[in-house]
Amino acid sequence: MVVTRTLQGLPADRDGRAALLDLRLLASSDLHAHLCPFNYFTDRRDDGVGLAGLADLIAQARADCPNTLLLDNGDTLQGAPLGDAAVSDLLPEGSAHPMIAAMNALGYDAATLGNHDFDFGLAALERALADARFPVLLANATRSGGAPFLPPHVILERSLTDRAGRAHSLRIGLTGVVPPQLAQWGHAHLAGRIEVAPMLPAAARATASLRAAGADLVIVMAHSGLGQPDAPPDAENAARAIARIAGVDAVIAGHSHGVFPPEGLARHDPGAAALVQPGCNGSHLGQIDLVLSRDRISDRWTVSAATSRTTPAPGTPPPKTRQPRALRDQLSRAHRMTRSYAARVIGRSAVPLETYFSLRAPCAATQLIADAQRAAVQPVIAADPALAALPLLSATTPFKAGGRGGPSAYTDVPAGPLLLRHAADLYGYTNGLALLRATGAQLRDWLERSASAFHRIEPGAPGPQPLIDHAFASYNFDRMDGLLYEIDVSAAARTNAEGDILHDGPGRIRNLRHRDGRPVAESDSVLVVTNTYRAAGGGHHAAAATCELIHEAADPVRDRLVAHIAASPAPLAPSVPPGWSFTPLGGTPVIFETGPGALRHDARAQALGLSQKGKSPAGFMRYLLHI
């Protein structure tokens, strides 16, 4: 899809403008350690992911426009098993991080960081960046003493050719920003070491500095979703607002995994810089084409027109690839290393661990994580009699259960050997462990955020109504193991799918009780074990951030999960106690959509009252459910 914004009429010689120059910006974002076209969770080829799948698009785009810059917008080093393998003992000492080596081979011109690039800690991040042959920029992160963590901006001097074949020297200013919420999400790694300022003021200061230093144009790599044009300074998603900063000529967005411009959309915000958001995991290549004109009198370059587009990855390898030899060699090495890492056996499961029905009822997959988290904090609780006297809840989530990830984004681990790739599939992030003290009121507010995963259902309405809101990210659907409660989907949700507060009145949580059946009073005090991201309010779970932090540890919850699996002398068979359910609505029919792989678990579907109704146009499997 192409979006065009014309800033002014193209100049003619009689207007005193002698040169027209085309500059192309190519961008990737949120690659999340997807390098090869392979799904290491399922151990199968997947041509829908991977930086390698963009290599031919990059080569073609460069061939069509020699004046080209290639940029990456962060969240590059973490997310797939390759990211874990790169910090394991399998990466030879002195070797470059596979993602960085691949970006070197493709000739990236600059990059910024995303919040997940910090997930392995500062030492691992700095080791990875040391081998980058391109500047990595970050304008709103400083060390505790005030020094920049990375260069805040850079001016690249490039000799570019105009439409008449004449060479010109351009000074191209680049900067990058990351959501300020990183300071909370990564508290266990960053506290006392890194401070993160709001993006909008930082981007404005960097832009002013670049212009004062003689930059002919300014490009901002904003690891941030689109947001609103009037987003507040400390917003998590603010790319549209950054595009309105005076002096900014182009913005690369990311973070929220969206695609802008998408199919069928053709607009730019009036008075704003060109903007592109290239999806995630290598799904799309972002492209901004700028037409620059040079004034003979002022000798200044200005943007006369801007065109944005996103091009989806081909999906299948071309007959003849344009991948550089250095990239092909790197792909081969990285692929072998990652498969070896992912195949390590850590234990066995006596039951399937799947998330197809995790938004219908508690499941074994999330129960296994809940059990591992409980085991991990037992030593902390045992050391303090005051803590030991409190009920312990375990909050976890089905990290892959459709939603924005689509019909293939589910975990499906068969009974049998459990491998490291299965643990990474069950728990895809490297969040640390956190123990909180919460009140009953905070628990209710916490669960209200999760309850926005569903559409509002009108009891008695004719025909089945859709239940699942696929705009909701499944990793925000927290299940509170240790409580009994209902979700009343006939009531209005307190927040929308993105977490914006819609109203402060009564929500959807009903009959909130302790496991023994006692009602949870607003003033009750309980312990909740969760991850550091959620404890900081990540996923717009504001209630979690208001709880008292008792203990946190930077080492990943996933490592605790692996240890829990390995410690079991017998195959695991998590016992799933009663938990949450839907408030009965008189048998109102709804459509529950999940991944087509759910067909492999027909007995569980039937036990949950689901009857198959075929696929949706979007590829989800549709089931009829009466609430």
mmCIF file of N, CA and C in Angstrom, residues 47 87 104 144 155 159 161 188 208 258 323 419 436 445 448 468 478 553 562 575:
data_model
loop_
_atom_site.group_PDB
_atom_site.id
_atom_site.type_symbol
_atom_site.label_atom_id
_atom_site.label_comp_id
_atom_site.label_asym_id
_atom_site.label_seq_id
_atom_site.Cartn_x
_atom_site.Cartn_y
_atom_site.Cartn_z
ATOM 1 N N ASP A 47 8.138 -19.272 6.138
ATOM 2 C CA ASP A 47 8.574 -18.190 5.261
ATOM 3 C C ASP A 47 7.901 -16.866 5.586
ATOM 4 N N VAL A 87 22.770 -15.762 23.726
ATOM 5 C CA VAL A 87 23.352 -15.456 25.037
ATOM 6 C C VAL A 87 23.660 -16.743 25.804
ATOM 7 N N ASN A 104 24.925 -6.217 9.690
ATOM 8 C CA ASN A 104 26.179 -5.767 9.077
ATOM 9 C C ASN A 104 26.260 -6.231 7.627
ATOM 10 N N SER A 144 23.041 6.599 34.997
ATOM 11 C CA SER A 144 22.621 7.236 36.243
ATOM 12 C C SER A 144 23.386 8.526 36.526
ATOM 13 N N ILE A 155 24.862 12.568 12.443
ATOM 14 C CA ILE A 155 24.687 13.115 11.092
ATOM 15 C C ILE A 155 25.501 12.260 10.139
ATOM 16 N N SER A 159 26.983 11.258 -0.242
ATOM 17 C CA SER A 159 27.011 11.832 -1.589
ATOM 18 C C SER A 159 25.886 11.195 -2.385
ATOM 19 N N THR A 161 22.897 11.487 -5.682
ATOM 20 C CA THR A 161 22.780 11.947 -7.060
ATOM 21 C C THR A 161 21.362 12.443 -7.321
ATOM 22 N N ALA A 188 14.244 -4.280 37.096
ATOM 23 C CA ALA A 188 15.198 -5.189 37.729
ATOM 24 C C ALA A 188 16.589 -5.067 37.114
ATOM 25 N N ALA A 208 16.333 19.600 17.236
ATOM 26 C CA ALA A 208 16.899 20.953 17.281
ATOM 27 C C ALA A 208 18.425 20.907 17.231
ATOM 28 N N GLY A 258 2.149 -2.940 14.547
ATOM 29 C CA GLY A 258 1.191 -2.590 13.512
ATOM 30 C C GLY A 258 1.851 -2.402 12.161
ATOM 31 N N GLN A 323 20.463 -12.360 -1.747
ATOM 32 C CA GLN A 323 21.100 -12.277 -0.445
ATOM 33 C C GLN A 323 22.617 -12.241 -0.587
ATOM 34 N N LEU A 419 11.259 -29.800 25.499
ATOM 35 C CA LEU A 419 12.524 -29.250 25.036
ATOM 36 C C LEU A 419 12.604 -27.776 25.413
ATOM 37 N N LEU A 436 4.368 -9.357 44.854
ATOM 38 C CA LEU A 436 3.653 -8.152 45.250
ATOM 39 C C LEU A 436 2.722 -8.451 46.421
ATOM 40 N N ASP A 445 -9.396 -4.542 40.236
ATOM 41 C CA ASP A 445 -9.015 -3.642 39.140
ATOM 42 C C ASP A 445 -8.059 -4.340 38.171
ATOM 43 N N GLU A 448 -10.073 -6.576 35.957
ATOM 44 C CA GLU A 448 -10.936 -5.847 35.017
ATOM 45 C C GLU A 448 -10.199 -5.566 33.712
ATOM 46 N N ILE A 468 -14.573 -13.099 21.176
ATOM 47 C CA ILE A 468 -13.172 -12.686 21.346
ATOM 48 C C ILE A 468 -12.895 -11.397 20.576
ATOM 49 N N ASP A 478 -4.487 -11.800 32.018
ATOM 50 C CA ASP A 478 -3.953 -12.422 33.231
ATOM 51 C C ASP A 478 -5.002 -13.312 33.881
ATOM 52 N N ALA A 553 13.457 -10.203 41.139
ATOM 53 C CA ALA A 553 14.718 -10.818 40.712
ATOM 54 C C ALA A 553 14.828 -10.665 39.207
ATOM 55 N N VAL A 562 11.996 -23.559 33.438
ATOM 56 C CA VAL A 562 12.866 -24.656 33.017
ATOM 57 C C VAL A 562 13.333 -25.455 34.237
ATOM 58 N N SER A 575 -2.264 -29.989 37.639
ATOM 59 C CA SER A 575 -3.649 -30.076 38.093
ATOM 60 C C SER A 575 -4.249 -28.678 38.032
#
